[in-house]
mmCIF file of C-alpha atoms and ligand atoms in Angstrom:
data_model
loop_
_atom_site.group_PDB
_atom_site.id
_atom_site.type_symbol
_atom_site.label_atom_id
_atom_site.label_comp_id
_atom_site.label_asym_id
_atom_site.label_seq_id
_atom_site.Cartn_x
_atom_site.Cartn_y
_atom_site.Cartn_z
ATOM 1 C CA UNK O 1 34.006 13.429 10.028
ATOM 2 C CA UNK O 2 31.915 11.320 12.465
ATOM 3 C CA UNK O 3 28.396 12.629 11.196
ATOM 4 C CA UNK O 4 26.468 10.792 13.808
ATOM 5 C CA UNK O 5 27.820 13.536 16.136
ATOM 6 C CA UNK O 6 26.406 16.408 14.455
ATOM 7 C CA UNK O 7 23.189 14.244 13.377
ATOM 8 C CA UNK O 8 22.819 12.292 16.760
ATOM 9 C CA UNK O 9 18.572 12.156 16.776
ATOM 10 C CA UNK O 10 17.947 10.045 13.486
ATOM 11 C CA UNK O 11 14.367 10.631 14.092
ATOM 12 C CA UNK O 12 15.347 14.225 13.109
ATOM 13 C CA UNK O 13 16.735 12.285 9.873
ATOM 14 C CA UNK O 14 13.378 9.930 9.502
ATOM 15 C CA UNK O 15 11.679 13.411 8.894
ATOM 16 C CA UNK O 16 12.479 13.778 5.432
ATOM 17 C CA UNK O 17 11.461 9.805 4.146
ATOM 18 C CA UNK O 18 8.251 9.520 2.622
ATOM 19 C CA UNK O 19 6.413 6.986 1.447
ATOM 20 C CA UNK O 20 3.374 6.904 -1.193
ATOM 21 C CA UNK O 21 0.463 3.590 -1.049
ATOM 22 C CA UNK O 22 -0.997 3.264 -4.262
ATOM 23 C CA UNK O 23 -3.957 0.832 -4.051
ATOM 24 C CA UNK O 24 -7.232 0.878 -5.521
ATOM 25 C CA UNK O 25 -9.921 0.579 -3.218
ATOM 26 C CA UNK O 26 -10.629 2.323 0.682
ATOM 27 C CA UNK O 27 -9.467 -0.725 2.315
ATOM 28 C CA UNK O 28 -6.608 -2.300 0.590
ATOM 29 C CA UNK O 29 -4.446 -0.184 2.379
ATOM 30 C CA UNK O 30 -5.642 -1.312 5.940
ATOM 31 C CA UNK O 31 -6.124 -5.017 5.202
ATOM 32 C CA UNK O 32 -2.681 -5.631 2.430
ATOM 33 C CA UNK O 33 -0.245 -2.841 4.395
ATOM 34 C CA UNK O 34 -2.009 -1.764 7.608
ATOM 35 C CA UNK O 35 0.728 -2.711 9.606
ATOM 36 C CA UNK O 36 3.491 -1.388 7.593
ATOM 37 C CA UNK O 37 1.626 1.876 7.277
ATOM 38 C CA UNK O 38 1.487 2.207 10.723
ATOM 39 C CA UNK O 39 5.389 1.316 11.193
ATOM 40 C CA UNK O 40 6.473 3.515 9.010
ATOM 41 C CA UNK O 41 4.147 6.463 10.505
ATOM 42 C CA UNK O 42 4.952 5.615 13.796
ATOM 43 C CA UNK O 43 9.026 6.305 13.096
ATOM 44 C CA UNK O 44 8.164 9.796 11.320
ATOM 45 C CA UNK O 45 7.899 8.719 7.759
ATOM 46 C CA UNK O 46 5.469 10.733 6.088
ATOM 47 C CA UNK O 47 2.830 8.358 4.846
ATOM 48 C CA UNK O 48 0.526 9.357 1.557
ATOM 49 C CA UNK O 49 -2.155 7.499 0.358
ATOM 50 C CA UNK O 50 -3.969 7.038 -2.458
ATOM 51 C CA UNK O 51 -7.150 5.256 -3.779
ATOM 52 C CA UNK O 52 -8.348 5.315 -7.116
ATOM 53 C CA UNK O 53 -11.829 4.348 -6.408
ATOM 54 C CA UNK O 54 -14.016 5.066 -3.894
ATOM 55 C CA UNK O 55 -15.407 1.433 -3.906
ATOM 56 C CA UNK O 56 -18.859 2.202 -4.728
ATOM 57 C CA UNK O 57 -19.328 -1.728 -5.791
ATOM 58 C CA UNK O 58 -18.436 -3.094 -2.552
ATOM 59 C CA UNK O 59 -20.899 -4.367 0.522
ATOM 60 C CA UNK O 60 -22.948 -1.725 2.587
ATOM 61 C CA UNK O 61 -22.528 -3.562 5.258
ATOM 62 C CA UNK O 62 -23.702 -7.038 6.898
ATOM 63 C CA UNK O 63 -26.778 -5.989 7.785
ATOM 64 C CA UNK O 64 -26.901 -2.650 6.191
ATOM 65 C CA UNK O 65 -24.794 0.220 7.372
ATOM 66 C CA UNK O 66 -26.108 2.792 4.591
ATOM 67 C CA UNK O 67 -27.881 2.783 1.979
ATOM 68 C CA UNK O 68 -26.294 2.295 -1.848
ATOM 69 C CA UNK O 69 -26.228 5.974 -2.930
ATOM 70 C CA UNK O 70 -24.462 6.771 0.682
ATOM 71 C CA UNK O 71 -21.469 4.180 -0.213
ATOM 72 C CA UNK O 72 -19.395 6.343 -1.760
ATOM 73 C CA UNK O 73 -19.440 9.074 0.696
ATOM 74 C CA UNK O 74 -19.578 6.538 3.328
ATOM 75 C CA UNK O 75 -16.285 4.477 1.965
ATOM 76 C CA UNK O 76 -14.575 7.809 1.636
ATOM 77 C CA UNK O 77 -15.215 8.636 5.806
ATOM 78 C CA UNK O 78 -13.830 4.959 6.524
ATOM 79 C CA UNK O 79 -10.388 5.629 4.773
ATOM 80 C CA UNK O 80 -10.112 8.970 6.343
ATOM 81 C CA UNK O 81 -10.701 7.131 9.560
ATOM 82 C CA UNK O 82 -8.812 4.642 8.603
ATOM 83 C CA UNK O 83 -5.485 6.763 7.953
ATOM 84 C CA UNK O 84 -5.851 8.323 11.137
ATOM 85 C CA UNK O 85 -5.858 5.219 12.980
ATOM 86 C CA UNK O 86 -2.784 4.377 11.061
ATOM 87 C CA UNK O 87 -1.083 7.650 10.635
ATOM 88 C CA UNK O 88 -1.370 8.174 7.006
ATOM 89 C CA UNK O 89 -1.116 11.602 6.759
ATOM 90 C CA UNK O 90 -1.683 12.567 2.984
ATOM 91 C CA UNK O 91 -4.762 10.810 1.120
ATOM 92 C CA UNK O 92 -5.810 11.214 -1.869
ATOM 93 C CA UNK O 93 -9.060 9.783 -3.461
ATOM 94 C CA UNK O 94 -9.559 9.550 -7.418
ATOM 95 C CA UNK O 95 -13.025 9.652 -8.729
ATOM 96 C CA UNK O 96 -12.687 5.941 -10.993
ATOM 97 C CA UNK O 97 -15.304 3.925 -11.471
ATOM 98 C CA UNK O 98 -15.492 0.990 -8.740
ATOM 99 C CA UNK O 99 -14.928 -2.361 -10.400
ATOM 100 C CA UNK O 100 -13.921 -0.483 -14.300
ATOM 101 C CA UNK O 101 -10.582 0.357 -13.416
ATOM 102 C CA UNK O 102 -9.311 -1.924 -15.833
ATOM 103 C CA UNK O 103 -11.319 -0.058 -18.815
ATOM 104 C CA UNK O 104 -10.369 2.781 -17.911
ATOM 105 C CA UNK O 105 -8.254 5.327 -20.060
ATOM 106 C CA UNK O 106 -4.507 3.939 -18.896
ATOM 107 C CA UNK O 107 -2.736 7.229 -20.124
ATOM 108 C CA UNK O 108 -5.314 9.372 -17.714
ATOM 109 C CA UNK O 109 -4.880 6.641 -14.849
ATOM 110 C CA UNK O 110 -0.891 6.662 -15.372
ATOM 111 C CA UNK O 111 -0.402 10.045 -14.979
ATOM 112 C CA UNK O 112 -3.052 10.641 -12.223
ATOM 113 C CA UNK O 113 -0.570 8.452 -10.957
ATOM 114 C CA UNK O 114 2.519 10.017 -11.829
ATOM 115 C CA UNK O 115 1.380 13.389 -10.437
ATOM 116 C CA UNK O 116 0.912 11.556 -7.260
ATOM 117 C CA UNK O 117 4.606 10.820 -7.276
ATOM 118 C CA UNK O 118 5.672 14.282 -8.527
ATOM 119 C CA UNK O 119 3.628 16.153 -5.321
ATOM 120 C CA UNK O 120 4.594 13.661 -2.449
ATOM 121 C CA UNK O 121 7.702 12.890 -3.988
ATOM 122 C CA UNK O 122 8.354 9.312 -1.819
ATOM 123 C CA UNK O 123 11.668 7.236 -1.812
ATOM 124 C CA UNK O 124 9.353 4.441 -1.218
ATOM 125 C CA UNK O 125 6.002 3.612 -3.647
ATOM 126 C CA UNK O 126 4.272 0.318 -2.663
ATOM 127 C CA UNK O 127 1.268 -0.923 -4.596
ATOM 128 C CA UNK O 128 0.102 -4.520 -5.917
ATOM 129 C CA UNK O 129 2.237 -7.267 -7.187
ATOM 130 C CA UNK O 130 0.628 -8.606 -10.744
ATOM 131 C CA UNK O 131 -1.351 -10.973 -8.996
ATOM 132 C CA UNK O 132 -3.452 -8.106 -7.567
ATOM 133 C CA UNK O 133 -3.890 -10.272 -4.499
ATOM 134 C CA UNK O 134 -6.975 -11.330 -5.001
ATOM 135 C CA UNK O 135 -6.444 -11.668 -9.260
ATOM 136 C CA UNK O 136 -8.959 -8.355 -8.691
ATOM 137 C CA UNK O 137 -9.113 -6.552 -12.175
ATOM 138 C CA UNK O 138 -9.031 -3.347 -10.382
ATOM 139 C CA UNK O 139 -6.324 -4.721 -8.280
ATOM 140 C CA UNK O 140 -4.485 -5.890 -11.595
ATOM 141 C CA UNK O 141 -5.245 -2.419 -13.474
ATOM 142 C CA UNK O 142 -3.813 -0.478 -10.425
ATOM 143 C CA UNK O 143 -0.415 -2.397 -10.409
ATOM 144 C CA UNK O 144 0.091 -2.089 -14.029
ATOM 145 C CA UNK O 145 -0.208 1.172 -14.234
ATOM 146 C CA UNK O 146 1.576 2.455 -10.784
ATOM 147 C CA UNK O 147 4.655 0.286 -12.553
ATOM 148 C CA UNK O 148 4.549 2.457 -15.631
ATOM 149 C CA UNK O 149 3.919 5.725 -13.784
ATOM 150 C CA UNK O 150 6.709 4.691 -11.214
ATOM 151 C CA UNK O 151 8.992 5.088 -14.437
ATOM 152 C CA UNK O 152 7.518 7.685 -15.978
ATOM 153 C CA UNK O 153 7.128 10.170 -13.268
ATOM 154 C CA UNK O 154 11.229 10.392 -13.182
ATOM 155 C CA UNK O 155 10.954 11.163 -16.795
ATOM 156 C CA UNK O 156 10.813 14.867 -17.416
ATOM 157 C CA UNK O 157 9.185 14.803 -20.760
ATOM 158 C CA UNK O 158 5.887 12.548 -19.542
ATOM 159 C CA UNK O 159 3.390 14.582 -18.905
ATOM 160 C CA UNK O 160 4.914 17.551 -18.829
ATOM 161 C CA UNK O 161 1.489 19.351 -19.132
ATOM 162 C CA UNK O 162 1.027 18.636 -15.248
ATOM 163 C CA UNK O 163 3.837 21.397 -14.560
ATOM 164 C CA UNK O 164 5.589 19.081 -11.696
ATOM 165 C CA UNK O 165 9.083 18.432 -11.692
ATOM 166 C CA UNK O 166 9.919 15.323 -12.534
ATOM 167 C CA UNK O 167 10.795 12.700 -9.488
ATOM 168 C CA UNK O 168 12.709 9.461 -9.413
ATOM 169 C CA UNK O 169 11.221 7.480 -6.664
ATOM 170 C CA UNK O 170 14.273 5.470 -5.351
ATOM 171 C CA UNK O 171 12.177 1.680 -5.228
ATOM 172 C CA UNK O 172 8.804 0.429 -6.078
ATOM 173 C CA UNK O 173 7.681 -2.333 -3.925
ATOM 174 C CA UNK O 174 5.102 -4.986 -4.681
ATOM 175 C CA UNK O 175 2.466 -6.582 -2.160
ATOM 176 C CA UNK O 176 2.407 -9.883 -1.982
ATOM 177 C CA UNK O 177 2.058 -13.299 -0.026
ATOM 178 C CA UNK O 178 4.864 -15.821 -1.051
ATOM 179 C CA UNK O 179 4.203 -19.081 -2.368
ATOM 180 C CA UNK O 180 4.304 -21.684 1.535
ATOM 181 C CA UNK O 181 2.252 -18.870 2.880
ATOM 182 C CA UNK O 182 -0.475 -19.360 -0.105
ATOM 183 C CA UNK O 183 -0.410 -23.537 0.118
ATOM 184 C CA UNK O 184 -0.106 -23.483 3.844
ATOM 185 C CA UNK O 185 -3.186 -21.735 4.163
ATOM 186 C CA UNK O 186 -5.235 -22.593 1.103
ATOM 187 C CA UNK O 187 -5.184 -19.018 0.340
ATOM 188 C CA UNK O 188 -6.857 -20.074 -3.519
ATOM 189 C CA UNK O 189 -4.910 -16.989 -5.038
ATOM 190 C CA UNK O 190 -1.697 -16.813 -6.375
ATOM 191 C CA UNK O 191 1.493 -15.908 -4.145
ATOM 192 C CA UNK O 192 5.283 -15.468 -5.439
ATOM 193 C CA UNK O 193 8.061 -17.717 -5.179
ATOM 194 C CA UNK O 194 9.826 -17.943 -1.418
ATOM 195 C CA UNK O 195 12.579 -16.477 -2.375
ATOM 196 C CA UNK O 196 11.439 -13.377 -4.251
ATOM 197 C CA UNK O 197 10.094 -11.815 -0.824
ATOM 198 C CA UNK O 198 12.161 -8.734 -0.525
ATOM 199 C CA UNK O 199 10.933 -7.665 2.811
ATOM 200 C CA UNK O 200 9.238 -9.417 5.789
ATOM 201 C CA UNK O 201 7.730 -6.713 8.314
ATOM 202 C CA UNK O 202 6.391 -8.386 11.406
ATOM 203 C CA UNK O 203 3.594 -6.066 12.506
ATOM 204 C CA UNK O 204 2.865 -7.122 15.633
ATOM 205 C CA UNK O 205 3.519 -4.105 17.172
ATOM 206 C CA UNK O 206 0.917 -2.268 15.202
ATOM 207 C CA UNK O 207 -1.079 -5.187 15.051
ATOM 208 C CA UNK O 208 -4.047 -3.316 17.376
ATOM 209 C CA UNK O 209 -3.709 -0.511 14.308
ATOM 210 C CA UNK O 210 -4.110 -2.412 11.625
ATOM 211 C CA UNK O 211 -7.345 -4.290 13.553
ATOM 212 C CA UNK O 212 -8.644 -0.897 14.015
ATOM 213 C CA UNK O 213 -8.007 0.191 10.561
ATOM 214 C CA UNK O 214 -9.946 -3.160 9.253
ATOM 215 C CA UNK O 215 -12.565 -3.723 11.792
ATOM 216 C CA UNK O 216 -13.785 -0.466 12.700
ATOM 217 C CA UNK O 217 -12.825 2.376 10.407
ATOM 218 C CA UNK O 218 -13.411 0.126 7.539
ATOM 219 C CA UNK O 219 -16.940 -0.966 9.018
ATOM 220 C CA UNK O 220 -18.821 -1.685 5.696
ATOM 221 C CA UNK O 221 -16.735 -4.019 4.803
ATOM 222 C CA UNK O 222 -15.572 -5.750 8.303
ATOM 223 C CA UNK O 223 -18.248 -9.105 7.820
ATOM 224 C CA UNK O 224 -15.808 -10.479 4.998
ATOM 225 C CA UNK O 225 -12.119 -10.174 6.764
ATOM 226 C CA UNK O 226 -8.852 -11.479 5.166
ATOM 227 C CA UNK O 227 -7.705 -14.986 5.039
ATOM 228 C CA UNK O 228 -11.616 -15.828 6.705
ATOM 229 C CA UNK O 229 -10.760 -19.639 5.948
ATOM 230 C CA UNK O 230 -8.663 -19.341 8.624
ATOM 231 C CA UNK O 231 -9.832 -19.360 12.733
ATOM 232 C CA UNK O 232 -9.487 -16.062 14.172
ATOM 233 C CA UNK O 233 -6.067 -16.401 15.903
ATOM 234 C CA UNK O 234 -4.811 -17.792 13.016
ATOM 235 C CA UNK O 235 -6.136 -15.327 11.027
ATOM 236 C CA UNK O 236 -4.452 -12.466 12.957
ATOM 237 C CA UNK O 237 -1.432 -14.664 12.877
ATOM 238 C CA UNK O 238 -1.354 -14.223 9.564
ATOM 239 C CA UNK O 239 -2.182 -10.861 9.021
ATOM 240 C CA UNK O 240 0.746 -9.802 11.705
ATOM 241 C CA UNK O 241 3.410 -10.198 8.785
ATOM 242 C CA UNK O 242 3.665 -8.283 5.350
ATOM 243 C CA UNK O 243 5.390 -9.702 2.353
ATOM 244 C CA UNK O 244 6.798 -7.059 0.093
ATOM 245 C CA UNK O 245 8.676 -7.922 -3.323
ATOM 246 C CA UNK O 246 11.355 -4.824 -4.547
ATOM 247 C CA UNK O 247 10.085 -4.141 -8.619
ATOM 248 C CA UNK O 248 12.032 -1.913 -9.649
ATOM 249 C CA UNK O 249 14.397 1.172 -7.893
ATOM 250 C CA UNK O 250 16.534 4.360 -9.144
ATOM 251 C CA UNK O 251 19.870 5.047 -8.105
ATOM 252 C CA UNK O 252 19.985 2.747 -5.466
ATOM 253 C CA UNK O 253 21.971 -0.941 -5.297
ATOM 254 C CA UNK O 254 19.156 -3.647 -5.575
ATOM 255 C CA UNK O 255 19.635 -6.823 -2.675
ATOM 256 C CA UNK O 256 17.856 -9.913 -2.917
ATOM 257 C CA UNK O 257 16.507 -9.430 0.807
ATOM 258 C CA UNK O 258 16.253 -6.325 2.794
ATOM 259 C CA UNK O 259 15.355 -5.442 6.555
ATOM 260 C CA UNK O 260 12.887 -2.634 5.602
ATOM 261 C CA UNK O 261 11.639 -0.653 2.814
ATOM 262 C CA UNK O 262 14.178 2.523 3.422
ATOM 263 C CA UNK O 263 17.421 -0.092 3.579
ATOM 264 C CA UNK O 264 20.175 1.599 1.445
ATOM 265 C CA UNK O 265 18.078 4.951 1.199
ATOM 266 C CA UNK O 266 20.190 7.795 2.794
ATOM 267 C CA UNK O 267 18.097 10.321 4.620
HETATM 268 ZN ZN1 LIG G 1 -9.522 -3.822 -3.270
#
């Protein structure tokens, strides 16, 4: 049978794909994924978002937006802001300490983690590669432990106590720059080899989203941009393409290189 003629919108199809962002800082999301957010939004994925901090340690602002006891609150409005200018649709903010992620209690963080994945239930998890980008602890702590609860939340017995069926989340993508990207532009933080890039999005069609997203939703923290060794076209140059490196899946074939982060998923 010729499906496509009883399924011929595959929007109507793109309905059911979801994907989850775990990352751990309002922020991350706009300036490491902003453009593949948007994509993904903008073809009727259901994007979900997470943050584990509300990055109470970060800038106010050059000069001053609010004051230091208004951060929180005020970091919290910029991600909200943020996902609507991108078209995240689901966001979730944990209360963890800003800069103490790392000491944090890793079986509470995991399955915060994992119930994330049991209630949005995503094909597609991204979150950071090892090198946390930046070499960030929080960064670090949030990629270790989105790779164990990635695993765990398709295992019935963890964390059973949370009373969510168990999901297998078919891949779990890392963020990352590769390695001639980092030298090219004296990036000063670890990338991954060429040839471990999974997926290459070119965002340039969401490009004016993901500026949003950073610039003006994101406004305490828009006086220290990404890659600011760089001039500003080049910048932007740089920031129009996302680097994503396949971890680990379930039930689906694993490829070397991929056009897009739903490749071999069936709706
Ligand atoms: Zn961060």
């Amino acid at each position: 049978m010729d499906w496509s003629s009883v399924y011929p919108l595959k929007g109507l199809l793109m309905t059911d794909r979801r994907l989850l962002g775990l990352f751990a800082h309002p922020d991350d999301e706009s300036r490491i994924a902003g453009g593949t957010l948007a994509r993904y939004a903008s073809e009727g994925v259901v994007v979900s978002l997470l943050a584990a901090t509300r990055g109470e340690e970060g800038s106010c602002g050059d000069p001053p937006l609010c004051t230091r006891g208004e951060l929180p609150q005020v970091r919290e409005a910029e991600v909200r802001e943020a996902c609507a200018v991108l078209g995240v649709q689901d966001l979730t903010i944990l209360d963890y300490p800003d800069g103490g992620l790392a000491e944090v209690d890793r079986a509470d963080l995991v399955g915060r983690l994992v119930a994330a994945i049991r209630r949005v239930r995503p094909q597609v998890v991204l979150t950071f590669g090892p090198e946390g980008r930046t070499l960030h602890p929080d960064h670090i702590a949030i990629h270790e432990a989105a790779t164990v609860a990635f695993a765990l939340a398709a295992d019935p017995a963890a964390y059973q106590e949370q009373g969510l069926p168990a999901h297998a989340a078919s891949k779990l993508y890392y963020t990352t720059l590769p390695e001639r990207l980092v030298q090219a532009i004296d990036w000063g933080y670890p990338g991954i080899p060429d040839q471990d890039v999974t997926v290459t999005i070119d965002v340039r069609p969401w490009l004016e989203q993901k500026k949003r997203a950073t610039n003006e939703a994101h406004r305490t923290q828009a006086h220290d941009q990404p890659f600011a060794n760089l001039p500003e076209d080049e910048r932007w140059e740089t920031l129009s393409i996302e680097y994503f490196h396949l971890a680990a899946t379930h039930g689906i074939e694993r490829r070397d290189r991929e056009d897009g982060l739903f490749a071999g998923i069936d709706s």
